[in-house]
Amino acid sequence: MSDTAASDDGEDEPAVDAEEVRHVADLARVRLADDEVDEFAAQFGDILEYFEALDEVPETEREEELVNVMRPDEIEAGLSQEEALANAEETEDGFFVGPKVS
Amino acid sequence: MAADLNAFVTEERIEGADDADGPLADATVAVKDNISTEGIRTTCGSEMLADYVPPYSATVVDRLTEAGATVVGKTNMDEFGMGTTTETSAFGPTRNPVDTDRVPGGSSGGSAAAVAAGEADVALGSDTGGSVRCPAAFCGVVGIKPTYGLVSRYGLIAYANSLEQIGPIAGTVEEAAAALDVIAGDDPNDGTTRDLADVEGADPDASYAAAADGDVEGMTIGVPAELFEGADERVVETVEAAIDDLEARGAETTEISLPSVEHAVQAYYVIAMAEASSNLARFDGVRYGNRAESDGNWNESFAETREEGFGAEVKRRILLGTYALSAGYHDKYYEKAQDARAWVRQDFEDAFDDVDVIASPTMPVLPFELGESLDDPLRMYLADANTTPVNLANLPAVSVPAGEADGLPVGLQLVGPKFGEETIVRAASAVEGR
């Protein structure tokens, strides 16, 4: 529970604090600005509280009609190397250039 | 006028095949900007894909042009399909042609606005939780969300694979159904499509357009109280009047109960956000999409690219999806949402033992004013209460204009059993024929 956004009128505090938002943003590889972190913390509290209603859902048998869809493993026409690279910001010798790994 | 509405992100043409006999010869089609068009940029309403030019076209686009239709442009949308108002686009909001101070609905708002304003005969949208039906309702046009597996998603830039289908929007039920006839059908490039020859009870030679005959004599219409509760009174009155007219034309109505739908919105958002967090991981700025200037390592560069490229609603959903799937919360949110999904599916199946179609308001509210819902995401999510159950159950549904309230369009939603497109088209054509 957060102690950063306690309200005066005794309402429930948001279920998510800024630190938690930063942690999830880190996991999701999305950098956030500080004001975005605060805004999301407040909104996530409301939204997750609303999702709590899922606790009332009875366990239901999940019968999916699932079938495997297979096709012969044959070479088919695909994108050319040129096409595959066409949208990349940076390429070199027919490869994508990514940021350094560490 | 079109410029004022901001219905299009890109206005470029793809000429239809020179075949005067094609079912869509001379028809113009607007295509939502998350559906790939070879050589024409496809942005998903996002800064991330502002310069992305697909090297191939979606199956639905090829089918439309082969049928003689001419693509006239790519329509504006909520970023990556995430929104109910078409205000979260990186290219600015679209305006509702009926009242330009109001939103056209979302996320296929540009497509519905283009049709309502006469900029295209037909438009394609995509419907993950109501994104074809909502803007159709708000703009006073017809939108069909097909059964999951009827229409190929090959070339649709995915947001939540298990929920979304491409669907047509048009001025009349028959026109929308004719476009569905063209785009429907098995596709070897999409393993989730079904060959109707293998589907029990489905007619592989069905003509959806021919089903728009207005004949509802003897049809049974289920009316679930749960989908009327909490809706705007003006919406309820308009929809009830339309259902009364169906009764006058020989349909039979009966009250039904769908207790599971009370949890559908929550289940929908948990599942959609979870799938989004996974699907959107591909946008790292390396193979396609904009890349941030960064001195950092792979992870830092990735995070900066995504900070720059994604808008607030997309970040919100990626983060909430990541949260709902993370250790410790997976069972609480994601597993429970899957239970709710199974319950919704069961509820509908039981209902269709007794009725042919299920009728309700498409949207529980009249079109929002621009800016009204932007700061309150939860309020926007709640507006999807009547449309999301259909996606969870993978069923077909249509939104057809039921009339107006205070000069604003109200949509009636008709839901059918799996691959029951002909039935909902028939019922919807009776609504517009009154």
XYZ file of C-alpha atoms in Angstrom:
536
model
C 0.000 0.000 0.000
C 1.147 3.504 -0.755
C 1.652 6.226 1.783
C 2.317 8.855 -0.847
C -1.218 9.603 -1.914
C -3.290 9.307 1.243
C -6.448 11.348 0.974
C -7.977 13.470 3.697
C -11.464 12.105 3.437
C -10.527 8.636 4.615
C -11.072 6.952 1.237
C -9.054 3.880 0.356
C -5.532 4.613 -0.681
C -4.516 3.620 -4.176
C -3.298 0.052 -4.432
C -0.243 1.026 -6.435
C 2.558 3.395 -5.519
C 5.050 5.228 -7.690
C 7.799 2.736 -6.990
C 5.652 -0.118 -8.217
C 4.768 1.762 -11.405
C 8.475 2.365 -12.026
C 9.210 -1.323 -11.456
C 6.539 -2.467 -13.931
C 7.650 0.173 -16.455
C 11.153 -1.210 -16.122
C 9.923 -4.766 -16.737
C 7.949 -3.572 -19.767
C 10.930 -1.543 -21.083
C 8.990 1.701 -21.196
C 10.669 4.777 -19.723
C 8.252 7.144 -17.984
C 8.524 10.802 -17.046
C 8.055 11.589 -13.339
C 4.657 13.216 -13.797
C 3.538 10.194 -15.815
C 4.543 7.905 -12.952
C 2.365 9.832 -10.498
C -0.576 9.974 -12.864
C -0.367 6.244 -13.593
C -0.063 5.361 -9.898
C -3.338 7.144 -9.160
C -5.132 5.683 -12.207
C -3.816 2.145 -11.691
C -5.232 2.200 -8.174
C -8.720 2.871 -9.535
C -8.439 0.474 -12.446
C -7.012 -2.432 -10.441
C -9.632 -1.892 -7.753
C -12.241 -2.216 -10.480
C -10.577 -5.420 -11.731
C -10.965 -6.849 -8.192
C -14.570 -7.677 -9.137
C -13.106 -10.640 -11.026
C -12.746 -12.305 -7.614
C -16.502 -12.951 -7.728
C -16.249 -14.972 -10.928
C -16.934 -18.661 -10.331
C -14.411 -21.162 -11.584
C -15.702 -22.217 -14.971
C -14.872 -25.211 -17.053
C -12.969 -23.977 -20.055
C -13.907 -26.115 -23.005
C -12.170 -24.721 -26.026
C -12.613 -26.359 -29.383
C -8.962 -26.145 -30.248
C -7.410 -27.880 -33.222
C -3.869 -27.834 -34.477
C -3.512 -26.116 -37.814
C -0.547 -27.537 -39.684
C 0.692 -27.109 -43.205
C 3.443 -28.947 -45.060
C 6.872 -27.633 -44.134
C 7.742 -26.333 -47.562
C 9.660 -23.262 -48.591
C 7.296 -20.540 -49.775
C 7.835 -17.105 -51.192
C 8.602 -14.530 -48.479
C 10.019 -11.048 -48.163
C 13.282 -10.337 -49.948
C 16.191 -9.244 -47.781
C 15.828 -5.762 -49.230
C 12.149 -5.623 -48.263
C 12.819 -6.969 -44.791
C 15.426 -4.277 -44.163
C 13.517 -1.437 -45.830
C 11.910 -0.106 -42.632
C 14.945 -0.347 -40.372
C 16.509 2.870 -39.112
C 20.033 1.499 -39.487
C 21.398 -1.415 -41.526
C 24.858 -2.624 -42.492
C 25.922 -5.289 -45.003
C 22.423 -6.730 -45.134
C 21.943 -6.814 -41.344
C 19.884 -4.805 -38.879
C 21.998 -2.625 -36.632
C 20.769 -2.650 -33.039
C 21.894 -0.731 -29.978
C 24.825 -2.120 -28.042
C 23.850 -4.999 -25.797
C 25.715 -3.964 -22.671
C -14.984 18.942 -45.016
C -12.867 15.815 -44.808
C -9.861 17.816 -43.639
C -11.914 19.240 -40.774
C -12.985 15.782 -39.627
C -9.416 14.411 -39.740
C -10.842 11.050 -40.811
C -7.764 10.088 -42.854
C -4.135 9.769 -41.827
C -2.994 9.154 -45.410
C -4.981 9.776 -48.584
C -3.476 7.545 -51.238
C -5.293 5.325 -53.687
C -4.972 1.682 -54.596
C -6.982 1.153 -57.775
C -9.288 -1.829 -57.881
C -8.870 -4.603 -60.426
C -10.185 -3.720 -63.882
C -13.126 -6.013 -63.606
C -16.459 -4.346 -64.177
C -18.190 -7.496 -62.919
C -16.536 -7.507 -59.499
C -19.055 -7.327 -56.646
C -17.499 -4.064 -55.470
C -16.796 -2.540 -58.901
C -16.726 1.261 -58.566
C -17.033 1.134 -54.791
C -14.601 3.229 -52.745
C -13.163 1.789 -49.573
C -11.386 3.455 -46.664
C -9.050 1.207 -44.692
C -8.200 1.557 -41.010
C -4.563 2.451 -40.544
C -3.671 -0.743 -38.673
C -4.384 -2.843 -41.796
C -1.294 -3.218 -43.983
C -1.241 -1.694 -47.475
C 1.767 -2.450 -49.661
C 3.727 0.706 -50.408
C 1.380 2.952 -48.390
C 2.395 3.883 -44.878
C 0.460 2.190 -42.108
C 0.828 4.055 -38.828
C -1.599 2.477 -36.337
C -2.236 6.074 -35.270
C 1.165 5.980 -33.567
C 4.330 8.053 -33.667
C 6.126 4.710 -33.418
C 5.011 3.697 -36.924
C 4.709 7.188 -38.435
C 7.054 6.248 -41.308
C 6.375 2.511 -41.550
C 5.665 1.327 -45.111
C 4.533 -2.323 -45.241
C 6.117 -4.495 -47.954
C 2.845 -6.438 -48.394
C -0.914 -5.948 -48.167
C -3.334 -7.566 -45.765
C -5.450 -10.372 -47.218
C -8.608 -8.271 -46.794
C -7.124 -5.441 -48.863
C -6.184 -7.823 -51.685
C -9.690 -9.306 -51.618
C -11.335 -5.871 -51.798
C -9.258 -4.676 -54.745
C -9.709 -8.016 -56.539
C -13.465 -7.453 -56.158
C -13.104 -4.116 -57.967
C -13.046 -1.730 -55.004
C -10.692 1.236 -54.950
C -8.938 2.043 -51.692
C -9.074 5.813 -51.135
C -7.006 6.145 -47.984
C -5.987 5.031 -44.537
C -8.249 6.126 -41.726
C -7.474 7.641 -38.372
C -7.785 5.522 -35.254
C -6.988 5.357 -31.578
C -3.315 4.511 -31.250
C -2.922 0.750 -31.850
C -6.711 0.427 -31.537
C -6.652 1.374 -27.862
C -9.528 3.713 -27.180
C -13.232 4.335 -27.503
C -13.137 7.840 -28.989
C -10.370 8.128 -31.668
C -8.744 10.844 -29.563
C -5.586 8.910 -28.667
C -4.224 9.032 -32.242
C -0.795 10.612 -32.629
C -2.299 12.388 -35.661
C -4.966 14.259 -33.713
C -8.590 13.366 -32.980
C -11.216 12.634 -35.616
C -14.476 14.575 -35.368
C -17.962 13.123 -35.624
C -19.594 14.279 -38.886
C -23.002 14.359 -37.160
C -21.743 16.864 -34.564
C -18.160 18.045 -34.951
C -17.846 18.929 -31.249
C -18.216 15.235 -30.477
C -16.049 12.166 -30.924
C -16.821 9.631 -33.666
C -16.292 6.743 -31.245
C -13.371 4.425 -31.419
C -11.115 2.935 -32.175
C -12.146 2.782 -35.865
C -13.467 6.356 -35.676
C -11.826 7.525 -38.890
C -13.444 4.658 -40.813
C -16.949 5.372 -39.494
C -16.551 9.138 -39.982
C -15.348 8.617 -43.575
C -18.473 6.602 -44.396
C -20.860 8.917 -42.535
C -19.377 11.944 -44.319
C -19.621 10.290 -47.737
C -15.832 10.108 -48.196
C -16.018 6.360 -48.886
C -18.780 3.879 -49.686
C -17.403 1.271 -47.324
C -14.670 1.231 -44.697
C -12.767 -1.458 -42.872
C -12.291 -1.282 -39.140
C -10.999 -3.726 -36.576
C -12.996 -4.739 -33.516
C -11.156 -5.936 -30.407
C -13.724 -4.898 -27.801
C -16.245 -3.002 -29.902
C -14.067 -0.851 -32.139
C -16.219 -1.331 -35.264
C -19.593 -1.212 -33.537
C -18.907 1.767 -31.254
C -17.980 4.267 -33.994
C -20.761 2.892 -36.220
C -23.231 3.644 -33.408
C -21.799 7.111 -32.683
C -21.711 8.130 -36.382
C -25.095 6.652 -37.360
C -23.828 3.985 -39.756
C -23.726 0.164 -39.847
C -20.788 -1.876 -38.506
C -20.366 -5.642 -38.466
C -18.016 -7.516 -36.136
C -17.707 -10.992 -37.687
C -17.372 -14.296 -35.850
C -13.762 -14.896 -34.804
C -12.158 -16.917 -37.601
C -14.445 -15.759 -40.423
C -12.156 -12.974 -41.680
C -8.387 -13.197 -42.089
C -6.264 -11.108 -39.755
C -3.165 -11.532 -41.940
C -1.665 -8.073 -42.299
C -3.625 -6.610 -39.378
C -1.109 -5.165 -36.934
C -2.088 -7.117 -33.851
C -3.117 -5.656 -30.519
C -4.992 -8.563 -28.864
C -5.024 -11.563 -31.187
C -7.573 -13.712 -29.402
C -10.227 -10.977 -29.526
C -9.899 -8.948 -32.696
C -11.562 -9.263 -36.075
C -11.585 -6.995 -39.117
C -15.120 -5.850 -39.965
C -16.894 -3.642 -42.518
C -18.614 -0.304 -41.896
C -21.113 1.084 -44.439
C -24.163 3.284 -44.827
C -26.567 0.372 -45.114
C -26.747 -3.200 -43.806
C -26.720 -4.586 -47.341
C -23.565 -2.672 -48.303
C -21.760 -3.761 -45.151
C -22.866 -7.357 -45.748
C -21.666 -7.216 -49.373
C -18.224 -6.108 -48.181
C -18.252 -8.953 -45.646
C -19.017 -11.389 -48.470
C -15.826 -10.228 -50.178
C -13.450 -10.285 -47.184
C -14.773 -13.429 -45.429
C -13.202 -16.822 -45.904
C -10.379 -19.161 -45.086
C -6.841 -17.813 -45.583
C -3.765 -20.069 -45.683
C -1.788 -17.140 -44.229
C -3.917 -17.039 -41.060
C -4.221 -20.314 -39.140
C -7.073 -18.915 -37.039
C -9.437 -18.621 -40.007
C -11.995 -21.357 -40.478
C -13.157 -23.002 -43.664
C -16.954 -22.817 -43.405
C -17.180 -26.235 -45.083
C -15.761 -27.628 -41.809
C -18.098 -25.682 -39.526
C -21.216 -27.496 -38.444
C -24.374 -25.635 -39.403
C -22.569 -23.002 -41.485
C -23.263 -22.528 -45.178
C -20.030 -22.052 -47.149
C -22.013 -20.554 -50.048
C -23.917 -18.098 -47.889
C -24.448 -14.604 -49.266
C -24.612 -12.149 -46.416
C -25.851 -9.391 -48.721
C -28.767 -11.592 -49.836
C -29.697 -12.095 -46.178
C -30.492 -8.378 -45.867
C -34.129 -9.024 -46.819
C -35.806 -7.533 -43.759
C -37.755 -10.727 -43.066
C -37.908 -11.259 -39.312
C -41.234 -13.099 -39.259
C -40.926 -15.768 -36.554
C -37.445 -14.724 -35.437
C -36.869 -14.837 -31.667
C -35.053 -11.883 -30.133
C -33.580 -12.161 -26.639
C -33.465 -8.965 -24.606
C -31.011 -9.145 -21.677
C -31.792 -6.738 -18.835
C -28.102 -6.620 -17.902
C -27.218 -4.768 -21.115
C -29.819 -2.044 -20.515
C -29.040 -1.374 -16.855
C -27.136 1.818 -16.280
C -27.506 2.999 -19.863
C -28.551 6.560 -20.681
C -32.367 6.763 -20.626
C -32.482 8.383 -24.051
C -30.458 5.487 -25.459
C -32.718 2.905 -23.812
C -35.914 4.539 -25.127
C -34.579 4.703 -28.684
C -33.389 1.094 -28.650
C -36.637 -0.167 -27.105
C -38.623 1.600 -29.802
C -36.549 -0.144 -32.472
C -37.098 -3.525 -30.823
C -40.854 -2.813 -30.647
C -40.797 -2.214 -34.385
C -39.125 -5.573 -34.945
C -41.944 -7.126 -32.954
C -44.470 -5.329 -35.125
C -42.782 -6.915 -38.134
C -43.376 -10.420 -36.814
C -40.422 -11.059 -34.531
C -40.970 -12.437 -31.077
C -39.105 -10.915 -28.123
C -38.298 -12.570 -24.861
C -36.450 -11.404 -21.770
C -33.266 -13.296 -21.100
C -30.557 -13.120 -18.478
C -26.786 -13.021 -19.028
C -25.381 -12.764 -15.489
C -21.773 -13.170 -16.633
C -21.686 -9.926 -18.611
C -21.366 -7.927 -15.394
C -17.735 -9.049 -15.347
C -17.039 -8.859 -19.047
C -15.447 -5.415 -19.140
C -12.939 -6.308 -16.445
C -12.125 -9.626 -18.102
C -11.838 -7.962 -21.484
C -9.401 -5.310 -20.317
C -7.219 -7.750 -18.385
C -6.959 -10.098 -21.381
C -6.554 -7.332 -23.960
C -3.898 -5.546 -21.917
C -2.037 -8.788 -21.270
C -2.000 -9.619 -24.974
C -1.036 -6.028 -25.813
C 1.937 -6.083 -23.455
C 3.221 -9.115 -25.333
C 2.293 -8.023 -28.875
C 3.772 -4.556 -28.574
C 7.123 -5.892 -27.372
C 8.109 -6.086 -31.044
C 8.316 -2.293 -31.272
C 11.950 -1.852 -30.327
C 12.967 0.522 -33.119
C 15.417 -1.930 -34.658
C 13.640 -3.724 -37.520
C 10.945 -1.105 -38.124
C 9.487 1.900 -36.415
C 11.078 5.028 -35.055
C 14.139 4.714 -32.875
C 15.184 7.168 -30.197
C 18.625 8.739 -30.201
C 20.218 7.011 -27.263
C 23.682 6.382 -25.888
C 22.428 3.650 -23.634
C 22.598 -0.121 -23.939
C 19.939 -2.266 -25.615
C 17.464 -2.093 -22.722
C 17.884 1.639 -22.160
C 17.609 2.391 -25.855
C 14.542 0.151 -26.097
C 12.874 1.933 -23.153
C 13.652 5.377 -24.574
C 12.356 4.416 -28.024
C 9.117 3.265 -26.454
C 8.830 6.355 -24.242
C 9.036 8.552 -27.341
C 6.992 6.387 -29.686
C 3.977 5.417 -27.570
C 1.193 7.663 -26.307
C -0.255 7.596 -22.792
C -3.054 5.073 -23.377
C -0.692 2.582 -25.018
C 1.801 2.892 -22.159
C -1.047 2.526 -19.665
C -2.188 -0.738 -21.245
C 1.303 -2.195 -21.705
C 2.073 -1.512 -18.055
C -1.235 -2.821 -16.733
C -0.858 -5.903 -18.949
C 2.651 -6.484 -17.670
C 1.358 -6.069 -14.118
C -1.533 -8.500 -14.641
C 0.832 -11.138 -16.003
C 3.565 -10.650 -13.436
C 4.364 -13.198 -10.758
C 1.990 -12.891 -7.846
C -0.807 -11.289 -9.879
C -1.171 -13.762 -12.732
C -3.716 -15.937 -10.892
C -5.549 -12.981 -9.417
C -6.141 -11.143 -12.676
C -5.291 -13.148 -15.790
C -6.552 -16.586 -14.703
C -9.738 -15.079 -13.273
C -10.285 -13.174 -16.506
C -10.033 -16.440 -18.431
C -12.652 -17.946 -16.098
C -14.898 -14.961 -16.773
C -14.353 -15.395 -20.495
C -15.433 -19.052 -20.319
C -18.463 -18.039 -18.267
C -19.481 -15.389 -20.806
C -19.109 -17.896 -23.630
C -21.265 -20.425 -21.756
C -23.909 -17.801 -20.961
C -24.295 -16.844 -24.613
C -24.360 -20.484 -25.726
C -27.177 -21.215 -23.276
C -29.076 -18.138 -24.443
C -28.846 -19.189 -28.085
C -30.585 -22.470 -27.221
C -33.735 -20.346 -26.905
C -33.307 -17.274 -29.094
C -32.013 -16.447 -32.591
C -30.432 -13.080 -31.812
C -29.779 -10.911 -28.766
C -30.600 -7.199 -28.879
C -29.252 -4.342 -26.765
C -27.932 -0.805 -27.058
C -24.521 -0.861 -28.782
C -23.205 1.919 -26.537
C -24.785 2.775 -23.171
C -24.094 6.470 -23.806
C -24.535 9.116 -26.490
C -21.350 10.253 -28.294
C -18.920 11.934 -25.887
C -17.869 15.520 -26.392
C -14.262 15.864 -27.517
C -11.916 15.703 -24.536
C -14.635 14.580 -22.144
C -13.271 11.144 -21.290
C -9.552 11.566 -21.906
C -8.497 12.167 -18.306
C -10.566 9.358 -16.898
C -9.572 6.047 -18.497
C -11.867 3.997 -16.283
C -14.900 5.950 -17.467
C -13.899 5.250 -21.049
C -13.446 1.534 -20.323
C -16.937 1.321 -18.813
C -18.476 2.586 -22.049
C -17.475 -0.760 -23.595
C -19.767 -2.785 -21.316
C -22.133 -3.958 -24.068
C -19.632 -4.655 -26.824
C -16.820 -6.501 -25.019
C -18.824 -9.640 -24.074
C -19.193 -10.400 -27.800
C -15.427 -10.413 -28.348
C -14.851 -12.585 -25.291
C -17.320 -15.105 -26.731
C -15.933 -14.734 -30.316
C -19.477 -14.138 -31.642
C -20.751 -12.042 -34.560
C -22.570 -8.765 -33.915
C -23.840 -5.785 -35.855
C -24.561 -2.210 -34.837
C -27.383 -0.658 -36.843
C -28.824 2.856 -36.413
C -31.899 2.647 -34.149
C -32.811 6.320 -34.377
C -31.696 9.540 -32.761
C -31.823 11.037 -29.304
C -31.296 14.794 -28.940
C -30.151 14.804 -32.555
C -27.423 12.226 -31.893
C -27.274 8.709 -33.363
C -28.134 5.675 -31.238
C -27.022 2.196 -32.274
C -28.853 -1.084 -31.734
C -26.590 -4.082 -31.302
C -27.692 -7.508 -32.537
C -25.579 -10.483 -31.492
C -25.793 -13.896 -33.149
C -24.487 -17.395 -32.497
C -21.118 -18.397 -33.977
C -21.139 -17.999 -37.768
C -24.722 -16.719 -37.538
C -23.914 -13.657 -39.673
C -26.921 -14.178 -41.942
C -29.327 -13.983 -39.004
C -27.930 -10.750 -37.593
C -27.790 -9.193 -41.063
C -31.439 -10.134 -41.643
C -32.544 -8.686 -38.290
C -30.485 -5.518 -38.790
C -31.947 -4.948 -42.243
C -35.414 -5.037 -40.678
C -34.353 -2.335 -38.210
C -33.289 0.035 -40.976
C -36.347 -0.798 -43.052
C -38.812 0.462 -40.483
